[in-house]
Coordinates of C-alpha atoms in Angstrom, one line a residue:
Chain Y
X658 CA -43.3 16.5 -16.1
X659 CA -43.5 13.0 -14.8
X660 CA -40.3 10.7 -15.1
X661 CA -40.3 7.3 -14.8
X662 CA -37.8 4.9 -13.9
X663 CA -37.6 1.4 -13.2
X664 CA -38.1 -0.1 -10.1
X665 CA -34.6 -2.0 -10.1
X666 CA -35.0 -2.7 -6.1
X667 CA -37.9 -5.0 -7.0
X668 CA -38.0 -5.9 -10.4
X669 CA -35.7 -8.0 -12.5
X670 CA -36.1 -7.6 -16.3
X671 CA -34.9 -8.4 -19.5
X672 CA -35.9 -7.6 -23.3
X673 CA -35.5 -10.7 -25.3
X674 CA -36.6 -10.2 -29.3
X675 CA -38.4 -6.7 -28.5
X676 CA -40.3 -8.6 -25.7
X677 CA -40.1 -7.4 -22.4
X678 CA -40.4 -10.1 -19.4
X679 CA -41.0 -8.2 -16.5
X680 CA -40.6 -9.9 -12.7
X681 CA -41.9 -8.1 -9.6
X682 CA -39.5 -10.2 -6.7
X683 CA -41.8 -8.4 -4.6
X684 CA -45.1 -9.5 -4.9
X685 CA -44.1 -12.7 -7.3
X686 CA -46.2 -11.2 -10.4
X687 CA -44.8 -11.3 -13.9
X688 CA -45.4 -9.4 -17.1
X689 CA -44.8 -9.5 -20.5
X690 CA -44.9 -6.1 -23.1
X691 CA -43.9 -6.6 -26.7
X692 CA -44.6 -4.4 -30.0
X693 CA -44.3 -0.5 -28.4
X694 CA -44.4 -1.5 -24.5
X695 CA -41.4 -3.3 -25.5
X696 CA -39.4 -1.1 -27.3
X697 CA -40.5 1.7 -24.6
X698 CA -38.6 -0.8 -21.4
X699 CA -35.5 -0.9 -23.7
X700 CA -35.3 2.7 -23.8
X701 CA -36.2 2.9 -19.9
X702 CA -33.5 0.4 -19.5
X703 CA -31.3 3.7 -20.9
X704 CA -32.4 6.4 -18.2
X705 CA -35.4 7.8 -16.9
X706 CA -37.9 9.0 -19.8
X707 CA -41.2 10.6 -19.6
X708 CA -44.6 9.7 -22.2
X709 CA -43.2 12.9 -24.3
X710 CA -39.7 12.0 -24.2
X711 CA -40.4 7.8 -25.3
X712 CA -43.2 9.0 -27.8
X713 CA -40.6 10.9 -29.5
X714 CA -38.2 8.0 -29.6
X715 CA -40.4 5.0 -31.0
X716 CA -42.3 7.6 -33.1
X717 CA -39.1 6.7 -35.1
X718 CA -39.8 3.0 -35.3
X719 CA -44.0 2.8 -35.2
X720 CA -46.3 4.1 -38.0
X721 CA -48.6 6.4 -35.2
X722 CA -49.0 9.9 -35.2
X723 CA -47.2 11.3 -31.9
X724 CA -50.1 12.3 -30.0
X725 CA -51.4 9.0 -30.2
X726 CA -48.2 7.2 -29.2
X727 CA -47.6 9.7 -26.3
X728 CA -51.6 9.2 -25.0
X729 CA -50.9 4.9 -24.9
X730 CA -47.5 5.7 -23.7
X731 CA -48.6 7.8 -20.8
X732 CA -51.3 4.7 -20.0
X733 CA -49.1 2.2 -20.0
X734 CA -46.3 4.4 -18.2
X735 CA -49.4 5.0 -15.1
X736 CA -50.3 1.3 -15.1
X737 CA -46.9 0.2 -14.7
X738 CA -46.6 2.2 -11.9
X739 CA -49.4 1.2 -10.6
X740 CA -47.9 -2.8 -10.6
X741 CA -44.5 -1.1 -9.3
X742 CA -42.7 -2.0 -12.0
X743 CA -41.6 1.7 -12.1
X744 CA -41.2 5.0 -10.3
X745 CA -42.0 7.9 -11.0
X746 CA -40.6 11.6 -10.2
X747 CA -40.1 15.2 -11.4
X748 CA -36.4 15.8 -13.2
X749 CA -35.3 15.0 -17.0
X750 CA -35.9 12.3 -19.1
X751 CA -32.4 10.9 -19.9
X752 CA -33.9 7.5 -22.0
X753 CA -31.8 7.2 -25.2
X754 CA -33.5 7.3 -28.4
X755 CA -33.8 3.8 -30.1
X756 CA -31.7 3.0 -33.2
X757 CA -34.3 3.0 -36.1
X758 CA -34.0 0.4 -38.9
X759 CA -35.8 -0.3 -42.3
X760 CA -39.7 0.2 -42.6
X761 CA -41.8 1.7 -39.4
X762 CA -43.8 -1.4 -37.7
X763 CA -47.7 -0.8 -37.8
X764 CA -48.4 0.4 -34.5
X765 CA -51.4 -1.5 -32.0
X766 CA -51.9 0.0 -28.5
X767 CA -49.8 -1.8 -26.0
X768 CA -51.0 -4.4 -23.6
X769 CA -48.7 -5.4 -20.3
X770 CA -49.8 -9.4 -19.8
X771 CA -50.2 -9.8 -16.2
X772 CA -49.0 -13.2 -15.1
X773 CA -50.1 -14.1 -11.0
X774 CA -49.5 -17.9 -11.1
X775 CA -46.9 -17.4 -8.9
X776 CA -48.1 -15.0 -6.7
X777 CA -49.4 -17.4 -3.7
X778 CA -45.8 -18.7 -3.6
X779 CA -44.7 -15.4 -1.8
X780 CA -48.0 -15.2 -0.1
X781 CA -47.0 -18.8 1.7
X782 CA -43.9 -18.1 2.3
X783 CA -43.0 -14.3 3.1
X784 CA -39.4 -14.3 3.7
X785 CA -37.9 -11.9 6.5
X786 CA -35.0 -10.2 6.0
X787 CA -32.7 -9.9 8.7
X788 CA -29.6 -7.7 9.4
X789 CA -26.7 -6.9 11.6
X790 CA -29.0 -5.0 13.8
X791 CA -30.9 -8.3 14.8
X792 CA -32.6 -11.2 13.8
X793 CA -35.8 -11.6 12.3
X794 CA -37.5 -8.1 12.3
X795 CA -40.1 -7.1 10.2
X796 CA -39.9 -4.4 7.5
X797 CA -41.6 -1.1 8.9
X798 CA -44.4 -1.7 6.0
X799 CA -45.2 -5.3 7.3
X800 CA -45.6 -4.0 10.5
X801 CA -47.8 -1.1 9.6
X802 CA -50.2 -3.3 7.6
X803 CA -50.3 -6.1 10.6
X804 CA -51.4 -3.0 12.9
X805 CA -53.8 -2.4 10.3
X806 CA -55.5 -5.6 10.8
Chain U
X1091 CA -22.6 -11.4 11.6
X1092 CA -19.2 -13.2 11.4
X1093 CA -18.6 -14.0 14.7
X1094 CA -22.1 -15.9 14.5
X1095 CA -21.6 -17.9 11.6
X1096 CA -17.8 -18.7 13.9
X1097 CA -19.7 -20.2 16.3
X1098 CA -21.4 -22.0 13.6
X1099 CA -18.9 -23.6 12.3
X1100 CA -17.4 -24.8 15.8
X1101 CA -20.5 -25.9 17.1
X1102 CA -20.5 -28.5 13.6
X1103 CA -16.6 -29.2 14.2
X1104 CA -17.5 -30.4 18.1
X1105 CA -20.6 -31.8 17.1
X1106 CA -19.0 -34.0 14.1
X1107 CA -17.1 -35.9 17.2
X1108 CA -19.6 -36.8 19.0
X1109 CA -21.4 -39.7 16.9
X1110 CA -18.1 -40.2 14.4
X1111 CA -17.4 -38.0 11.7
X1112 CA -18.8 -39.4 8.1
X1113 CA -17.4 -37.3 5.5
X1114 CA -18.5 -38.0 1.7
X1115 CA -17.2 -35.6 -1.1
X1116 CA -19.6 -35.0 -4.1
X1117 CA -18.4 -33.4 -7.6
X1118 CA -21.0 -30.8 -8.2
X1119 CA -21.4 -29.7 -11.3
X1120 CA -17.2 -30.1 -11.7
X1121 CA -16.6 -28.5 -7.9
X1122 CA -15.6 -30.5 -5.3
X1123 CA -17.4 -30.6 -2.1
X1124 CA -16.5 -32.2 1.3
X1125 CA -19.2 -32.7 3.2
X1126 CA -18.7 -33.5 7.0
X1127 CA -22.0 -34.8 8.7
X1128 CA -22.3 -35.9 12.1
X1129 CA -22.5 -39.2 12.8
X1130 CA -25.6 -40.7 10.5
X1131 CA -28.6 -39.2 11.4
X1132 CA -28.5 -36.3 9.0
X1133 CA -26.5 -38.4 6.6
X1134 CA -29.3 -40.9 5.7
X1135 CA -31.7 -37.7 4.8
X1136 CA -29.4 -35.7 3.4
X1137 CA -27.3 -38.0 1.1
X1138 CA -29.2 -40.3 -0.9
X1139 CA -30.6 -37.4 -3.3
X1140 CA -26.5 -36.7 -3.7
X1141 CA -24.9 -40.5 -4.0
X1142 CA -25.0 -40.2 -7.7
X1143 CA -22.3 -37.4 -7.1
X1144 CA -19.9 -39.0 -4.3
X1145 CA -16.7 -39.3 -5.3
X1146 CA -13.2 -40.9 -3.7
X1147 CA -11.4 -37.8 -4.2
X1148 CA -8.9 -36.5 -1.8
X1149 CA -7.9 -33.3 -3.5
X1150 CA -8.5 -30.0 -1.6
X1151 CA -12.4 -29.2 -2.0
X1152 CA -13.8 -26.3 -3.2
X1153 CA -16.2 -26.1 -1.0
X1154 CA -16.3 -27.7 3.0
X1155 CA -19.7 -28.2 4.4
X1156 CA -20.8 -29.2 8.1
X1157 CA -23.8 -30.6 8.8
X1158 CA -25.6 -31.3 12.4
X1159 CA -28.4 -32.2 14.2
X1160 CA -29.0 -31.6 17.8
X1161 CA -31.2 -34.2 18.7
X1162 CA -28.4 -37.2 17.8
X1163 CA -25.5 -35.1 19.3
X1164 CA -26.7 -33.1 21.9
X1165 CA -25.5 -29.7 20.4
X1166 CA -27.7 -26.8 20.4
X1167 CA -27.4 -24.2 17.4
X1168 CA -26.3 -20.7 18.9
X1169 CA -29.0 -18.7 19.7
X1170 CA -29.9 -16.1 17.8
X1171 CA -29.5 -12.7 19.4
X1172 CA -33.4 -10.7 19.4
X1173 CA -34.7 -13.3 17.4
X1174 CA -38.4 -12.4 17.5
X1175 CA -41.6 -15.1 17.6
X1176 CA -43.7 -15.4 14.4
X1177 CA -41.0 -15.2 11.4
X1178 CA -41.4 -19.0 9.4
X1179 CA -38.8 -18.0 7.3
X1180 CA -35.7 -16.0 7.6
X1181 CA -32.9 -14.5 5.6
X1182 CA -29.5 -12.8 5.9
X1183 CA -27.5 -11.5 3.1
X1184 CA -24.5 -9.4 3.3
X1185 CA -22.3 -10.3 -0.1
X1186 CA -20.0 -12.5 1.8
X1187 CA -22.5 -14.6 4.4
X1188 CA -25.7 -16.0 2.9
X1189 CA -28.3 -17.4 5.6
X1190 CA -31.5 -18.7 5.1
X1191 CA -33.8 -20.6 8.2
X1192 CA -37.7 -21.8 8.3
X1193 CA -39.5 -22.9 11.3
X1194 CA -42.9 -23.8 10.1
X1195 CA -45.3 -26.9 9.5
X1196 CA -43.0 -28.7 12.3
X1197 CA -40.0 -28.5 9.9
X1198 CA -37.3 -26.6 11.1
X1199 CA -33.8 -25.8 10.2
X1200 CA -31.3 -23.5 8.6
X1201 CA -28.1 -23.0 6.1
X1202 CA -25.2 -20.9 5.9
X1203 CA -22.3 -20.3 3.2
X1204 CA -19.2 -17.8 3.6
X1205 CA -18.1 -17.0 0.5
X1206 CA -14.8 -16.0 0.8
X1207 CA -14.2 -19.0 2.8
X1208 CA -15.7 -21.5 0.7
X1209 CA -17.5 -23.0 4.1
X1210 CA -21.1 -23.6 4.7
X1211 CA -23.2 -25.1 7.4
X1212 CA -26.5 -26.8 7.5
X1213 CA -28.3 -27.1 11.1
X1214 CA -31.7 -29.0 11.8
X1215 CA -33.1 -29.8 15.0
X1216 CA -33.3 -33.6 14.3
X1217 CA -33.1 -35.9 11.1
X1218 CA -37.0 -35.9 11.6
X1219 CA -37.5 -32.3 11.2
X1220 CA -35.8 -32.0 8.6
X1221 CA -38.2 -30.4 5.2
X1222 CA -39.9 -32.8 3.3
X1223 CA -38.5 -30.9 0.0
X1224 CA -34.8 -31.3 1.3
X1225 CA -35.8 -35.1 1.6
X1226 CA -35.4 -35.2 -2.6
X1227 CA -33.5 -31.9 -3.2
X1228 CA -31.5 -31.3 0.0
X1229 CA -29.7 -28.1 0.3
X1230 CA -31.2 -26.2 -2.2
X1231 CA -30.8 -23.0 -1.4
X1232 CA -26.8 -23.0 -0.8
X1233 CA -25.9 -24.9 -3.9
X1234 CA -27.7 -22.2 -5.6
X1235 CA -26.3 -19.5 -3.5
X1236 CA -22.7 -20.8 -3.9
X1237 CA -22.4 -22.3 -7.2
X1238 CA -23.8 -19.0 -8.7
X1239 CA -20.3 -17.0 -7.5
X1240 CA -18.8 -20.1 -10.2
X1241 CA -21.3 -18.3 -13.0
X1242 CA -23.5 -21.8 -12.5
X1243 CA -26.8 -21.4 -12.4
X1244 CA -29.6 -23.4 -10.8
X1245 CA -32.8 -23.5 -12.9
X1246 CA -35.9 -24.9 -12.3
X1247 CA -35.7 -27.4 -14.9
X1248 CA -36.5 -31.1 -15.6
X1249 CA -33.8 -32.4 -18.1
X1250 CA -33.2 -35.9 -19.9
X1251 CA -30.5 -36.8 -21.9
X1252 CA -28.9 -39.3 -24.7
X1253 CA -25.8 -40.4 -24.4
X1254 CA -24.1 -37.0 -26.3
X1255 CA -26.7 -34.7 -25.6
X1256 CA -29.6 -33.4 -23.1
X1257 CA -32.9 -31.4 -23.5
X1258 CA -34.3 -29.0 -20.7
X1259 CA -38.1 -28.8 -19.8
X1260 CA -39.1 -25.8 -18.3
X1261 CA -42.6 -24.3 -17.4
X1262 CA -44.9 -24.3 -14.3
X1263 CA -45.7 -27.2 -11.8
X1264 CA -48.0 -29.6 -13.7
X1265 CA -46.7 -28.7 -17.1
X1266 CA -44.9 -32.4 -17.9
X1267 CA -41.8 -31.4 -17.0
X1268 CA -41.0 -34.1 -14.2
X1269 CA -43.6 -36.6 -16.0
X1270 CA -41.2 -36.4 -19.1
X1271 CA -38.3 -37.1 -17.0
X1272 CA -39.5 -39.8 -15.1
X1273 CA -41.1 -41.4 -18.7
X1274 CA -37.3 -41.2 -19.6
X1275 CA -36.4 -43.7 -16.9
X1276 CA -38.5 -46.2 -18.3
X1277 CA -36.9 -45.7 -22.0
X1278 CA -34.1 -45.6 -24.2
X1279 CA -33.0 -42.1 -22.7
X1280 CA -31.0 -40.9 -19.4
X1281 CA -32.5 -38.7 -16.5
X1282 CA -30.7 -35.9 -15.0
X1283 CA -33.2 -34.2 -13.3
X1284 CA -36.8 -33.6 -12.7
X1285 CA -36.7 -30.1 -10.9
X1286 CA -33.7 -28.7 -10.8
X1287 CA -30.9 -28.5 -13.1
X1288 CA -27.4 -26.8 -13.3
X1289 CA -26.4 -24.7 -16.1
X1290 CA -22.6 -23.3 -17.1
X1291 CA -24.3 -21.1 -19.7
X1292 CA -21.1 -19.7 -21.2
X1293 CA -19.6 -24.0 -22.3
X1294 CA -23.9 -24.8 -23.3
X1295 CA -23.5 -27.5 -20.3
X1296 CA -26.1 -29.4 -18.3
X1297 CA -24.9 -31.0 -15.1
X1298 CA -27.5 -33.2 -12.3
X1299 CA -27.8 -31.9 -9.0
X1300 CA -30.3 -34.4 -7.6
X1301 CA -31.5 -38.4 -8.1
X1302 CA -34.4 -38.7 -6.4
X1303 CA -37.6 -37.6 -7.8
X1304 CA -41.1 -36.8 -6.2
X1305 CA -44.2 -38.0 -7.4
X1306 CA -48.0 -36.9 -6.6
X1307 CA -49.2 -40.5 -4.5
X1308 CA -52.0 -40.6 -6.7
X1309 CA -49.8 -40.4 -9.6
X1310 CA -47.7 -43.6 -8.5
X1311 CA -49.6 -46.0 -10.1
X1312 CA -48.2 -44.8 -13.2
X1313 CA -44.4 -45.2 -12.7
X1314 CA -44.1 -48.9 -11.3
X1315 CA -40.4 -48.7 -12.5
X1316 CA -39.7 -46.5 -9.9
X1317 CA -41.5 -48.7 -6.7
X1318 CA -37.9 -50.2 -6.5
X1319 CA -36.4 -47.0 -5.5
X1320 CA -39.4 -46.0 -2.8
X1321 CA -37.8 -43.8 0.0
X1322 CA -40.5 -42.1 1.7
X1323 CA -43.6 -40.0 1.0
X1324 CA -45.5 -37.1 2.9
X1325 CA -48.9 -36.0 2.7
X1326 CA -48.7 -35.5 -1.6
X1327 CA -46.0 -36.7 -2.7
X1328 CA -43.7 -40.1 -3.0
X1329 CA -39.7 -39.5 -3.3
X1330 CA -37.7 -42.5 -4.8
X1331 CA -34.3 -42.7 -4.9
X1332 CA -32.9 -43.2 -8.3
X1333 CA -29.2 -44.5 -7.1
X1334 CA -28.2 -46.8 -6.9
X1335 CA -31.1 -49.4 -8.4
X1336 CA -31.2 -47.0 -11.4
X1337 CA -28.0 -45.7 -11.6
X1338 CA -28.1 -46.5 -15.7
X1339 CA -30.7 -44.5 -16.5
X1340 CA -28.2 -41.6 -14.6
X1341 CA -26.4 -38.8 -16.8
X1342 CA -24.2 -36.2 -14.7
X1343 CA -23.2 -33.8 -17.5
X1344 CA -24.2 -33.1 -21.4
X1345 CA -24.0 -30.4 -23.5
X1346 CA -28.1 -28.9 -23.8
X1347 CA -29.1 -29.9 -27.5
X1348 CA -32.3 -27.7 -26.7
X1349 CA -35.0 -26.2 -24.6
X1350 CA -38.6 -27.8 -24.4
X1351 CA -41.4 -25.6 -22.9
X1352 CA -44.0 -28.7 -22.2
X1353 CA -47.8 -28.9 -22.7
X1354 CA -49.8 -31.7 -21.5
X1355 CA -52.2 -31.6 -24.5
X1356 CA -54.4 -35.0 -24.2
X1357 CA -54.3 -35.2 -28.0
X1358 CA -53.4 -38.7 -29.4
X1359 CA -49.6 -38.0 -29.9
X1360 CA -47.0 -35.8 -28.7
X1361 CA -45.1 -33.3 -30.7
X1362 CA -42.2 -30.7 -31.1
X1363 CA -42.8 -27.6 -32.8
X1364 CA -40.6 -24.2 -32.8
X1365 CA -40.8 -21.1 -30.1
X1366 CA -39.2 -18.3 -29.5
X1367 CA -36.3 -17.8 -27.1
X1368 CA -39.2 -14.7 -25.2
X1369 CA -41.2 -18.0 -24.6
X1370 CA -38.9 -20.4 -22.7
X1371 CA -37.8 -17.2 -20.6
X1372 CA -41.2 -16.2 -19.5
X1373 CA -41.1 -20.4 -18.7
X1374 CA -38.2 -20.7 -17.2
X1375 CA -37.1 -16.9 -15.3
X1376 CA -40.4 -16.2 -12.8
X1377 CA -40.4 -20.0 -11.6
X1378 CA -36.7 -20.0 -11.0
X1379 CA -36.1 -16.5 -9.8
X1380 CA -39.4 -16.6 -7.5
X1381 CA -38.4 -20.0 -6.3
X1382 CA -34.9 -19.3 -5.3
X1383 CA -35.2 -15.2 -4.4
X1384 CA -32.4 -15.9 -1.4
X1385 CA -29.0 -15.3 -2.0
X1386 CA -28.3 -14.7 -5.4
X1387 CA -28.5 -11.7 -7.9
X1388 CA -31.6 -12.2 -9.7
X1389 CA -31.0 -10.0 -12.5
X1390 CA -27.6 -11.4 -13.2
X1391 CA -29.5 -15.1 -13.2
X1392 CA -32.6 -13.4 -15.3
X1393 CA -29.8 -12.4 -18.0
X1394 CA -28.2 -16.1 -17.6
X1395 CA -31.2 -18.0 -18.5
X1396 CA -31.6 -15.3 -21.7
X1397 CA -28.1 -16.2 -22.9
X1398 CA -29.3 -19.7 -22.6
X1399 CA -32.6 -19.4 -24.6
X1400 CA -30.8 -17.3 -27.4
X1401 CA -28.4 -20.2 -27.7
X1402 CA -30.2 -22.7 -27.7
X1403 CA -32.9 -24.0 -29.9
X1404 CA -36.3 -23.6 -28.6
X1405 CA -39.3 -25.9 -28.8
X1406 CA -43.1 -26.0 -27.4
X1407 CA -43.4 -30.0 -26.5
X1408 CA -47.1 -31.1 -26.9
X1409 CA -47.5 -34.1 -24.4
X1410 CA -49.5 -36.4 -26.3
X1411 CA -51.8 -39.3 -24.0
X1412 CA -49.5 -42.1 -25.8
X1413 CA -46.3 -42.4 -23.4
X1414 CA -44.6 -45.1 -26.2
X1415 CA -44.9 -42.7 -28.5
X1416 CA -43.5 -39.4 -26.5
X1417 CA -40.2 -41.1 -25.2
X1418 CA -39.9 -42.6 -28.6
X1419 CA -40.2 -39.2 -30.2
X1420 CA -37.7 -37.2 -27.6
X1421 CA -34.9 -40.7 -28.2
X1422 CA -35.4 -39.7 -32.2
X1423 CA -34.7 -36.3 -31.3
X1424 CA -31.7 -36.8 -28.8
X1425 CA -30.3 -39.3 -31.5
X1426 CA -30.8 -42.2 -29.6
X1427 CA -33.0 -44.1 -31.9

């Protein structure tokens, strides 16, 4: 079973009203989820958790049967891979179940809002990290993809 | 990494005696910092943008900063051991030492801050090669770096002020966030800044960092109360310094009434109308954190700036074509009118 887990070495985050604002320091994109892709970062903000293992969860809080949460989950889970947002891995989901309150909240399929404004401010400016071991020096994948060119 | 940033420091305490030591000591955001540049090359780039905040002070500073330039004194910078060609812009971070340098576009320098010392040091070349962005907001980098171990945070933020209070504009370049500010100049209200701001989230306060402001050349035309305060310009962009011909229209501290995510609309009229607090972060957290990745915890600034938009009221400002009418509007809401 895939886990997934968020990318904490390149992405700073924050859930403010049940809206997730999403920041890759790596490539300078940003993202917004609200309604379920929301509420499924809060519980990833918890522990690792899997489509299953979050359907379960917000199944509690959205009016969708659980196969249909699980299917959008596991789409949105992929995709946010794909923008490294998160990793993912074999192992147990450890997310904690969200507290559920009052009525469940109609459910819509949800959308991660891809924000690249600021994208060309890291592509100006690439900053290169230096250590102990020396100054300026290239990370092994900036190297790699020069040779590629 | 120590023993480099050593050599730093007495390089900048020999250089500092060659062309006379001018020390000037600046409260930043309630911090005192003693700033010890050599001789006045460095000093007339690197001082206006701060005037506002010199102070005769002779207390112990918080902070003691060295700045030098090799060209007026003669003083190389260490080398850097394996420093390989082709990096523009480097950085070191280890907790303690914080460095950050850029070679690129014929602007060249670097900055340094130890924090357990409280001692930082800033390097160019020559006075001439220094950035055109430190020309209106020198130092950027370390104030942000240092001032965030103090739980201050620098925001990318234009903010204008009444004589109790002061609202925050946040948003992307070309939003209206520096236009608003420098439309405040010319009214009833105070600027404090039109890019950066400094926020003690925890006390709701707003403290200036910066008095000069940039504007696009073309854009000039439209802010003849600043031509007074011309400095210099580069290729885009005019900087004016605001002290001490406007030193008035100044504000150095207020507690932040609210936050104004602005529009440039081209309706009529401008108006204020409600938001949510997820708005003003998605404004303010990517520009800020993106801007200013070096040095500082990002997530513990991304939860900073949502403290601040929970707090604080939140409003969408509509920038409306009639300029009377917007500064009037924002001096009703800061209680100026």
């Amino acid at each position: 079973m895939s886990v997934y887990s968020i990318n904490t070495a390149d992405v700073v985050h924050e859930v403010i009203e049940g809206e997730a604002i999403l920041i890759n320091m790596k490539t300078g994109v940003y993202y917004s989820l609200d309604g379920v892709g929301g509420h499924a970062w809060e519980a990833l903000q918890s522990g690792p958790g899997s489509a299953a293992s979050l359907a379960e969860s917000l199944a509690a809080l959205f009016d969708a049967p659980l196969d249909e949460l699980e299917k959008e989950l596991a789409r949105l889970l992929a995709e946010m891979q794909a923008e490294g947002l998160l990793r993912v891995g074999e192992g147990t989901a450890q997310a904690a179940p969200l507290a559920a309150s009052g009525e469940k909240k109609p459910f819509a399929n949800p959308q991660l809002v891809k924000y690249t404004d600021l994208e060309a401010l890291l592509l100006l400016d690439p900053i290169h990290d230096v250590s102990e071991d020396g100054w300026p020096h290239q990370k092994p994948d900036e190297v790699s993809e020069e040779n590629k060119a | 990494m120590q023993d480099y940033f050593q050599q730093l420091i007495d390089t900048a305490r020999q250089a500092v005696t060659v062309n006379g030591q001018q020390t000037r000591t600046y409260r930043v955001a309630g911090r005192l910092v003693q700033a010890h540049f050599a001789g006045s090359a460095l000093l007339s780039v690197i001082h206006p943008p701060l005037a506002h905040l010199a102070v005769d002070d002779t207390q112990l500073p918080d902070l003691e900063l060295f700045l030098w330039d090799s060209h007026s004194t003669g003083l190389q910078s260490p080398d850097f051991p394996n420093r390989p060609a082709g990096a523009d812009i480097w950085r070191y971070h280890d907790g303690r030492l914080t460095g950050y340098g850029f070679n690129q576009l014929n602007h060249e320098g670097m900055m340094w801050l130890d924090r357990r010392e409280n001692k930082a040091v800033y390097w160019a070349p020559s006075a001439g090669r220094v950035s055109s962005a430190d020309h209106a907001c020198p130092l950027l980098w370390l104030w942000s770096w240092w001032l965030s171990v103090h739980q201050i945070h620098l925001v990318h933020a234009a903010t204008i002020a009444g004589e109790q209070s002061a609202a925050m504009l946040v948003g992307k370049s070309g939003s209206g966030k520096s236009t608003t500010a420098q439309l405040a100049l010319n009214s009833g209200l105070k600027y404090m800044a039109d890019d950066y701001s400094l926020v003690d989230v925890p006390a709701r306060q707003v403290y200036s960092l910066y008095s000069a402001c940039r504007v696009m050349l073309a854009d000039r035309v439209n802010y003849p109360w600043l031509d007074p305060t011309y400095a210099s310009q580069d290729h885009e962009k005019a900087v004016f310094h605001l002290f001490p011909a406007l030193k008035d229209k100044l504000a150095l501290q207020r507690s932040i009434k609210a936050i104004f995510v602005p529009k440039i609309t081209g309706a009529p009229s401008s108006r204020i109308l409600p938001v949510s607090p997820a708005q003003v972060l998605r404004a303010v957290a990517p520009n800020t954190l993106v801007q200013l990745r070096v040095g500082i915890d990002p997530q513990q600034a991304m939860q900073a700036m949502s403290a601040l938009a929970r707090q604080v009221p939140c409003f969408a400002l509509e920038l409306g074509a009639d300029r009377n009418q917007t500064t009037a509007l924002l001096t009703e809401f800061l209680g100026e009118a």
